[in-house]
Coordinates of N, CA and C in Angstrom, one line a residue:
X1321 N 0.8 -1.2 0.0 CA 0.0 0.0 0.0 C 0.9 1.2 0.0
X1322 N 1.2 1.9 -1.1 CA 1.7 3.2 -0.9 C 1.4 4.2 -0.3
X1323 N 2.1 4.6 0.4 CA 1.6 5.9 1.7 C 2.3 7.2 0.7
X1324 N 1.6 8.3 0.6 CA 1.6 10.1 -0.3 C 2.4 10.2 0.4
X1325 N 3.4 10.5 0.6 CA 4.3 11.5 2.0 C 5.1 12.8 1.1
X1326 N 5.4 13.0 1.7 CA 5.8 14.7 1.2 C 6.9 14.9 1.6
X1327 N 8.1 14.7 0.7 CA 9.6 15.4 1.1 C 10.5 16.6 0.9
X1328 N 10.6 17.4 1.4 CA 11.5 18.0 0.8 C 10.3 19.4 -0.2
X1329 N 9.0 19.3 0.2 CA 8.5 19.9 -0.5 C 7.9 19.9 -2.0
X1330 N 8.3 18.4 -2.2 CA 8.1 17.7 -3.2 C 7.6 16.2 -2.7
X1331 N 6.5 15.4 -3.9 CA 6.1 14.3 -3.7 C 7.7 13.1 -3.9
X1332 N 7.5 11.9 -3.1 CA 8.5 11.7 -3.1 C 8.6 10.4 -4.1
X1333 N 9.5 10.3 -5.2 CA 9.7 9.3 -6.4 C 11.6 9.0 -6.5
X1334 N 11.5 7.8 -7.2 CA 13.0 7.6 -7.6 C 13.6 8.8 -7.9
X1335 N 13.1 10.1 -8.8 CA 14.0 10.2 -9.5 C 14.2 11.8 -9.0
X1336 N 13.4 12.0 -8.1 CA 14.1 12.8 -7.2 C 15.3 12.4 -6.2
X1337 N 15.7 11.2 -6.3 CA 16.3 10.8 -5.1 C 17.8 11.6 -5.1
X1338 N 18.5 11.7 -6.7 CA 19.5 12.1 -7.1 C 19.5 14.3 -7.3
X1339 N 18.3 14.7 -7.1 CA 18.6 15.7 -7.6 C 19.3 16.5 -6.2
X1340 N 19.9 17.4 -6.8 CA 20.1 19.0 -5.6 C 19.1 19.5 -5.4
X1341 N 19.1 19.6 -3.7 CA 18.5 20.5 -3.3 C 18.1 21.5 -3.4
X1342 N 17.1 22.2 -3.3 CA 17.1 23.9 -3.6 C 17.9 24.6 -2.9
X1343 N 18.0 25.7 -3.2 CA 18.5 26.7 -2.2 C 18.2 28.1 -2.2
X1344 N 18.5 29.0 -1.8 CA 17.8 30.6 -1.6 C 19.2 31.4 -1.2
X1345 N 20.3 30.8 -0.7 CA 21.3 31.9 -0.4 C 22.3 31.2 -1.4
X1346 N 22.9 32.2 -2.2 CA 24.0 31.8 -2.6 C 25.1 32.0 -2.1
X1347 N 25.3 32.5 -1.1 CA 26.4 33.1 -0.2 C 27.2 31.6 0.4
X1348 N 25.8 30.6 0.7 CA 26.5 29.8 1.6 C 26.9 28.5 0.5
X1349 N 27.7 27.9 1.4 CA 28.5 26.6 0.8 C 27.8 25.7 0.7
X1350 N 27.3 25.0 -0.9 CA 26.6 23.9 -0.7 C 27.6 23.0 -1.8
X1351 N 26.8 22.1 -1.4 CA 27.2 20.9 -2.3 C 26.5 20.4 -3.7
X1352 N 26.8 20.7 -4.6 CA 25.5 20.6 -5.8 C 25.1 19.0 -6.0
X1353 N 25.4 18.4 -4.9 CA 24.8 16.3 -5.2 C 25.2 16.3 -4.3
X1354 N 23.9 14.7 -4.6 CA 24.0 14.4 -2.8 C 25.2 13.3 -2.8
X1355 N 26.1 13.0 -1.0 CA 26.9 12.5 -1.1 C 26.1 10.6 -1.8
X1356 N 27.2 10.4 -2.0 CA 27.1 8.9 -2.9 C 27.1 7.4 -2.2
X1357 N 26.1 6.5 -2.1 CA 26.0 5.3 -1.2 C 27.1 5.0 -0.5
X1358 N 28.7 4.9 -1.0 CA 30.2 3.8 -0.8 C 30.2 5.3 0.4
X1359 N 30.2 6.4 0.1 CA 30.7 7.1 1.1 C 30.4 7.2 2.5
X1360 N 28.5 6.8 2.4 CA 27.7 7.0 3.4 C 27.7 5.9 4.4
X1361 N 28.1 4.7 3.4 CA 28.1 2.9 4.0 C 29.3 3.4 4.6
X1362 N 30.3 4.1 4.0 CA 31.8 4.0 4.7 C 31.6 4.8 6.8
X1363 N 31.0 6.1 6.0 CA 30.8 6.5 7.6 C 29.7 5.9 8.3
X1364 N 28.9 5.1 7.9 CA 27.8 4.8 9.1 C 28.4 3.8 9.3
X1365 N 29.4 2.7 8.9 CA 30.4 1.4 9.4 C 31.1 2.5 10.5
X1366 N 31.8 3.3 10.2 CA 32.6 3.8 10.9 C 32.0 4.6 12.6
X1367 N 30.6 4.5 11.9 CA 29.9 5.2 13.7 C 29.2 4.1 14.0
X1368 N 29.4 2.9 13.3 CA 28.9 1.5 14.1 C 29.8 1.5 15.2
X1369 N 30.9 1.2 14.6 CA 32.6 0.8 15.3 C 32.5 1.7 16.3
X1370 N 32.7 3.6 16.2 CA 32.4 3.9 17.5 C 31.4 3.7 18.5
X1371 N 30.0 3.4 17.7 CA 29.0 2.9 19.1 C 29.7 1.6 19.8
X1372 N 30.6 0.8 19.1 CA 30.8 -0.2 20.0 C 32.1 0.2 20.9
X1373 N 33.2 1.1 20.5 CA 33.9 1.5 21.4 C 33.4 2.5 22.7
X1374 N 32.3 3.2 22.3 CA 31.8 3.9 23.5 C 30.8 2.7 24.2
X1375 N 30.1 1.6 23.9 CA 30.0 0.2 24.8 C 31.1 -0.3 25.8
X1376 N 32.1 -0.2 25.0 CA 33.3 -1.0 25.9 C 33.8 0.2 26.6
X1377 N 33.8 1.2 26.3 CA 33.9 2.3 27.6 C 33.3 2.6 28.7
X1378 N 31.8 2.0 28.5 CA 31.0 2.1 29.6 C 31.5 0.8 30.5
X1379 N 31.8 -0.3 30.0 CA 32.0 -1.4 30.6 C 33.1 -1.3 31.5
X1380 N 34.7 -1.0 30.4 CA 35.5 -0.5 31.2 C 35.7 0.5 32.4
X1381 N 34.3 1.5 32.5 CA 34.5 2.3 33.3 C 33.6 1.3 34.7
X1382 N 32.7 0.9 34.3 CA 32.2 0.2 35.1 C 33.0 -0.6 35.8
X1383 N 33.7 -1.5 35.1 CA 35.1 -2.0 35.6 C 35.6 -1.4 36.6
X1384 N 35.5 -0.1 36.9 CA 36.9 0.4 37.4 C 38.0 0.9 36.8
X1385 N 38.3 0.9 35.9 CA 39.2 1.2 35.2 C 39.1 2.8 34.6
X1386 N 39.0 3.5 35.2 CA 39.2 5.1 34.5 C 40.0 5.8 33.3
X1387 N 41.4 5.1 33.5 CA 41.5 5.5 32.2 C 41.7 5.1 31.3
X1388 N 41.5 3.8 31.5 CA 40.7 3.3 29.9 C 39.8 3.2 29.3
X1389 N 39.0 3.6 29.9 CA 37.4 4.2 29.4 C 37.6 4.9 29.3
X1390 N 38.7 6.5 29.5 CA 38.6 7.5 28.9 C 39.1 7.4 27.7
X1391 N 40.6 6.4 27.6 CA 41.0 6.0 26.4 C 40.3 5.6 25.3
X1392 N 38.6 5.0 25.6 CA 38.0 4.9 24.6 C 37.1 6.0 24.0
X1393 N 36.6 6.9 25.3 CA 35.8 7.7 24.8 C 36.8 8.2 23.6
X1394 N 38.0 8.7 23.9 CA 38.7 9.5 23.3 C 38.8 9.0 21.7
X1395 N 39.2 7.6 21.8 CA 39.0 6.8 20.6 C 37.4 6.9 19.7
X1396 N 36.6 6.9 20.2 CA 35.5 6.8 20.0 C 35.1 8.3 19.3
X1397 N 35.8 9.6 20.1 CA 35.4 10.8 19.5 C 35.8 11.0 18.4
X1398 N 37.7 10.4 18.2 CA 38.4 10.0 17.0 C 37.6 9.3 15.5
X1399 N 37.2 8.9 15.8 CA 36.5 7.7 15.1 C 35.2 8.3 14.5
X1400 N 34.2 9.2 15.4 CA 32.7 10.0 14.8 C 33.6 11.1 14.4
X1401 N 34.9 11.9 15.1 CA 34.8 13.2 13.7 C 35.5 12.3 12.7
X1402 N 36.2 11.3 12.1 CA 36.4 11.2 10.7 C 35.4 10.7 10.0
X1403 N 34.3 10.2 10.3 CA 33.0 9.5 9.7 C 32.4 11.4 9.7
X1404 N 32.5 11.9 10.1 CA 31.7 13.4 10.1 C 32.9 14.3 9.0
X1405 N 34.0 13.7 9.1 CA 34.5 14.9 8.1 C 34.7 13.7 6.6
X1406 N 34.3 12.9 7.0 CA 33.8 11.6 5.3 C 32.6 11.9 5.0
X1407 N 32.0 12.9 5.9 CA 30.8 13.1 4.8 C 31.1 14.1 4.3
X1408 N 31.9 15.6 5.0 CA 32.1 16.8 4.3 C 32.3 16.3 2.9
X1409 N 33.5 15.9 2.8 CA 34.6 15.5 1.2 C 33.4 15.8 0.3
X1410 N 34.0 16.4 -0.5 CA 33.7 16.8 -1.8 C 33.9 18.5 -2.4
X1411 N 33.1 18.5 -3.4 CA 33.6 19.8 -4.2 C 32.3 20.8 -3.3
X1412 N 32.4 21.9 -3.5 CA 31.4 22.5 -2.7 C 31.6 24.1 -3.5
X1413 N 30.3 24.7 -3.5 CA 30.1 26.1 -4.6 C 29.3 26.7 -4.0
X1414 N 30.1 28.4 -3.9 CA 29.5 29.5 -3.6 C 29.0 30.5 -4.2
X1415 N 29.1 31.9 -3.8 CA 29.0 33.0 -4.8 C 30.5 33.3 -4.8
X1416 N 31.2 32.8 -3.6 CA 32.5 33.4 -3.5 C 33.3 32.5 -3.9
X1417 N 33.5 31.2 -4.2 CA 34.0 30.8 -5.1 C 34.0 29.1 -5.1
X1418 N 35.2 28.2 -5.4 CA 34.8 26.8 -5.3 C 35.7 25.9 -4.4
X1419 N 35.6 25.5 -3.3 CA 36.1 24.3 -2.5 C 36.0 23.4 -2.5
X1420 N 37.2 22.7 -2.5 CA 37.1 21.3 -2.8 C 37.8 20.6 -1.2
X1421 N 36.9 20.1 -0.7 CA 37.5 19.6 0.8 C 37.8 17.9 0.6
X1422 N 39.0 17.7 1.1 CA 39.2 16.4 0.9 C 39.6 16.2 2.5
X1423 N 40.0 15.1 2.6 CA 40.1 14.2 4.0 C 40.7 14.8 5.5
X1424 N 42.0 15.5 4.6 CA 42.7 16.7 5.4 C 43.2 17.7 5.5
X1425 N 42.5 18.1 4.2 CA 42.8 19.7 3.9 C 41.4 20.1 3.4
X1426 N 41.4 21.3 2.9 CA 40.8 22.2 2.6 C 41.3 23.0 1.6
X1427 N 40.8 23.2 0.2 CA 40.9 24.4 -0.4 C 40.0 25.0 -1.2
X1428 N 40.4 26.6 -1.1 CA 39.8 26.8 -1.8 C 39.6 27.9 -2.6
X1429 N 38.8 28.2 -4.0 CA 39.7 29.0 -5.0 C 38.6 29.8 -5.2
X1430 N 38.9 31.4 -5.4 CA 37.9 32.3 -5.2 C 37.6 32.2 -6.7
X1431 N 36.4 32.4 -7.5 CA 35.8 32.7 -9.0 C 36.9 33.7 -10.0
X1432 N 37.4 34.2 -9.0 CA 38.4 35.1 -10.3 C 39.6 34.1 -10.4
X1433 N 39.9 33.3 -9.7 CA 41.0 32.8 -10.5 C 40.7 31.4 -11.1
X1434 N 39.0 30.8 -11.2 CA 39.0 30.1 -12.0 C 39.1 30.5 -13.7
X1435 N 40.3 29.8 -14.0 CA 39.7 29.7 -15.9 C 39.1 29.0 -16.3
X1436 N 38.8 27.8 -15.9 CA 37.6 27.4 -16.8 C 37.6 25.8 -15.7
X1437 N 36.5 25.3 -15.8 CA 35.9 23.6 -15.0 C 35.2 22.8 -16.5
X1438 N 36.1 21.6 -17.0 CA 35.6 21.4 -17.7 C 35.6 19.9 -17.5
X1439 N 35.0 19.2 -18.0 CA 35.2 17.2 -17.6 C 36.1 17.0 -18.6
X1440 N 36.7 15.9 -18.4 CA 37.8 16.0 -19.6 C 37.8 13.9 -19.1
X1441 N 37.9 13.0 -20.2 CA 38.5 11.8 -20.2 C 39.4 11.6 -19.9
X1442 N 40.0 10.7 -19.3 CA 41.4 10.2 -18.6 C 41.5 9.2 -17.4
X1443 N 42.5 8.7 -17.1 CA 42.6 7.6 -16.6 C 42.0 8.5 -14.5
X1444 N 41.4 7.4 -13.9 CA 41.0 8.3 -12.6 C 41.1 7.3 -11.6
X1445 N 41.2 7.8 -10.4 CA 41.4 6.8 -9.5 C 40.4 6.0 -9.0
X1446 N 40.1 4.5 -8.7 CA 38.9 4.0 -8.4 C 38.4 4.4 -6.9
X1447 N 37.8 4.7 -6.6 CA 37.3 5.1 -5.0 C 38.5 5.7 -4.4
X1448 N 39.0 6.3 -4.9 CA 40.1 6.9 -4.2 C 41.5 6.3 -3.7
X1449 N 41.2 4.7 -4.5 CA 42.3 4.0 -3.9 C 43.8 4.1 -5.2
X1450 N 45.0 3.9 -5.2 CA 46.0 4.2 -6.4 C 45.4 3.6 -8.0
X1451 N 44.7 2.8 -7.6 CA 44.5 1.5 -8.9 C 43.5 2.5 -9.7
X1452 N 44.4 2.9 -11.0 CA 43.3 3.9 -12.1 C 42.5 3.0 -13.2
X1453 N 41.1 4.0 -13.4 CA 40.7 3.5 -14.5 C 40.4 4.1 -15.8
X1454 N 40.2 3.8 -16.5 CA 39.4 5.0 -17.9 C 38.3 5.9 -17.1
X1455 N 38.1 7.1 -17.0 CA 36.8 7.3 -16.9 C 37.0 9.1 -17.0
X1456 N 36.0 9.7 -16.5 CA 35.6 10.9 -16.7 C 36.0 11.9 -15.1
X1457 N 36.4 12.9 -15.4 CA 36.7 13.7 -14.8 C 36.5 15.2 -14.7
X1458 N 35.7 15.7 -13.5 CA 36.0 17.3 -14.0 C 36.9 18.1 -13.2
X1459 N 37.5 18.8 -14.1 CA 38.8 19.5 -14.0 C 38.7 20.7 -13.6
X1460 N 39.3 21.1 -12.7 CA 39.8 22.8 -12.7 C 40.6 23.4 -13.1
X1461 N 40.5 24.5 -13.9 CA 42.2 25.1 -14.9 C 42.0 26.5 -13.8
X1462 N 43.4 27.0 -13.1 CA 43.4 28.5 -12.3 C 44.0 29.1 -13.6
X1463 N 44.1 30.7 -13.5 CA 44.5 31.5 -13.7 C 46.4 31.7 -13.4
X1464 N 46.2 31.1 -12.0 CA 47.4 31.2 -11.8 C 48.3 30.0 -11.8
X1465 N 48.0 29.2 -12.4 CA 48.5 27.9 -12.7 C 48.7 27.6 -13.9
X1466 N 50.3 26.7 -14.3 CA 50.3 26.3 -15.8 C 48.8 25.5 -16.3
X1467 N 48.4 26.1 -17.6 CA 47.4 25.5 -18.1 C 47.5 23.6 -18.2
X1468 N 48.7 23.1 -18.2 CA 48.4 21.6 -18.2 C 48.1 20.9 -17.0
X1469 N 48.3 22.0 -15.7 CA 48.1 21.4 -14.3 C 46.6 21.7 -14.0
X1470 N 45.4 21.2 -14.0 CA 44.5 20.6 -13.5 C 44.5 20.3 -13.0
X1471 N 43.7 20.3 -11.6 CA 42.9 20.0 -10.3 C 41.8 19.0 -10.6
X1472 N 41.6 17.8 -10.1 CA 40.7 17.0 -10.3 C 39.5 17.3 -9.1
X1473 N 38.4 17.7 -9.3 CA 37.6 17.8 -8.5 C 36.6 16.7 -8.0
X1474 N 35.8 16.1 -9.4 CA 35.1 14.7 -9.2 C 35.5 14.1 -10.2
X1475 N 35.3 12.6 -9.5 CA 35.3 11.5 -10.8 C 34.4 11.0 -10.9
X1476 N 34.0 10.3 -11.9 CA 32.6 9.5 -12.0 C 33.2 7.7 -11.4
X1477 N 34.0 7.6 -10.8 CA 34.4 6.2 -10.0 C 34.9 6.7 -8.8
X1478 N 34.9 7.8 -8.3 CA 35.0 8.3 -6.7 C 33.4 7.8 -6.0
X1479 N 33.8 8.0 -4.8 CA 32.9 6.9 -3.5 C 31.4 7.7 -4.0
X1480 N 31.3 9.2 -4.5 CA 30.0 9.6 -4.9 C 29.4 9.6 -6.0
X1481 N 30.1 9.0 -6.9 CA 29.3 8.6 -8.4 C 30.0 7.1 -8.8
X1482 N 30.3 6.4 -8.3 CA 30.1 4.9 -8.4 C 29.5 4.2 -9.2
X1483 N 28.6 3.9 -9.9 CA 27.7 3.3 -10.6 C 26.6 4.1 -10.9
X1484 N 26.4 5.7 -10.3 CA 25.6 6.5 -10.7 C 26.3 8.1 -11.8
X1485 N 26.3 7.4 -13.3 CA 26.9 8.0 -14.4 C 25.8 9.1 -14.3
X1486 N 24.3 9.3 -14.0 CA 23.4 10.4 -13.8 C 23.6 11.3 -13.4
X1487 N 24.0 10.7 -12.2 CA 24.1 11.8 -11.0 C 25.6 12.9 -11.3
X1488 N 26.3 12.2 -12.0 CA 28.2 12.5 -12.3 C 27.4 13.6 -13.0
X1489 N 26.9 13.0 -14.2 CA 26.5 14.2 -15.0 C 26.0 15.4 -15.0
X1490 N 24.7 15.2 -13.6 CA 24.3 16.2 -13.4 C 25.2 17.4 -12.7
X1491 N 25.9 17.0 -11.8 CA 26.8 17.4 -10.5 C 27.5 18.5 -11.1
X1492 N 28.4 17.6 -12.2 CA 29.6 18.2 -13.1 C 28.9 19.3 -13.7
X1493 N 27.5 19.0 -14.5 CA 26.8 20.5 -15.0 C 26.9 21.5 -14.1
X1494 N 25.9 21.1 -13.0 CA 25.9 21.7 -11.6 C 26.9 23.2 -11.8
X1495 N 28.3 22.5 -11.4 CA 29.5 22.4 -11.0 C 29.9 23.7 -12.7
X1496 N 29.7 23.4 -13.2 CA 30.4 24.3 -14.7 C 29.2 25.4 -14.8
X1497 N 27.8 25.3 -14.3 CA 27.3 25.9 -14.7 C 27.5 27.3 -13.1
X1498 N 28.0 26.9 -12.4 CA 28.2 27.8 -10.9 C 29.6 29.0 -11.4
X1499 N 30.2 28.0 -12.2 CA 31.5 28.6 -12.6 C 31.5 29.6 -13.9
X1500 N 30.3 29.3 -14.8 CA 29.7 30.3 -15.9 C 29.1 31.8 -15.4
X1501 N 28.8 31.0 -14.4 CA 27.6 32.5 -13.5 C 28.2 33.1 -13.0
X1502 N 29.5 32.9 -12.0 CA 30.5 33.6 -11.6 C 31.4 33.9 -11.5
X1503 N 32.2 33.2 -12.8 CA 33.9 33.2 -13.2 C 33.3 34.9 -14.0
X1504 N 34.5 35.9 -13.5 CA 34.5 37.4 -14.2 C 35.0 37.0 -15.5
X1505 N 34.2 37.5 -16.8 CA 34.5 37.6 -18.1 C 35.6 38.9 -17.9
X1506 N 36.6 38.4 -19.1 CA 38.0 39.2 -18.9 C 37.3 39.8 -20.4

């Protein structure tokens, strides 16, 4: 029996599942897609593991043992911020310009010094691990950078387009069309 429910301000179907969200400020940092299954499975494994380490911390403290229950909490806090900053990762677009957050950095490049975000074919890494494959990529060229050095921003075989070639496509429009609206024409 299908239940009407209402998400997001919209009736809810497959093929909304993939789209961006709305938005009303462009000032703030969003993400033009949503993050991608391998990334979400990776952190919700990863805040299983801490629910079980904050378990054995209760126990240990129950134990008696103080500071190894704090040694877990502490582990345990370890453990939810990298599952919390594995969801940040990814490219993210403002009015002020385009960031690309990865695992343990941050950067990020104000609209005037993009020259151009374009997807380009080439070999890409699978889920982020060394082993490359054929596939699609979109690129960032700076201003202040030799034109052959490119910045990889997404791949369509990174943990958020995986098996979803749709959603790459849309993202990467997303993503080039953020950069048409606010890269300064010289």
């Amino acid at each position: 029996m299908p239940l009407p429910f209402l998400t997001a301000d919209r009736a809810f179907d497959d093929a909304a599942e993939d789209t961006a969200l709305p938005f009303h400020d462009r000032d703030r940092w969003r993400r033009p897609y949503r993050p991608g299954p391998w990334r979400v499975a990776a952190a919700a494994l990863l805040l299983l593991l801490a629910s079980y380490v904050l378990v054995a911390a209760v126990v240990i403290a129950l134990a008696g043992a103080l500071p190894g229950a704090g040694l877990c909490v502490c582990l345990a806090a370890l453990v939810i911020g990298a599952a919390l900053r594995l969801l940040r990762v990814g490219t993210w677009v403002s009015a002020r310009g385009l960031r690309r957050v990865s695992f343990l950095r941050t950067q990020t490049v104000p609209w005037a010094r993009v020259a151009s975000v374009r997807t380009a074919q080439q070999p890409v890494r699978w889920l982020g691990l060394p082993r490359t494959v054929q596939g699609q990529a979109l690129m960032l060229v700076r201003h202040d950078r030799p034109a052959g050095e490119g910045a990889t921003l997404l791949t369509d075989r990174g943990a958020d387009f995986l098996a979803r070639r749709t959603a790459f496509d849309r993202a990467a429009d997303a993503i080039e069309v953020w950069a048409d609206e606010y890269r300064p024409t010289a």
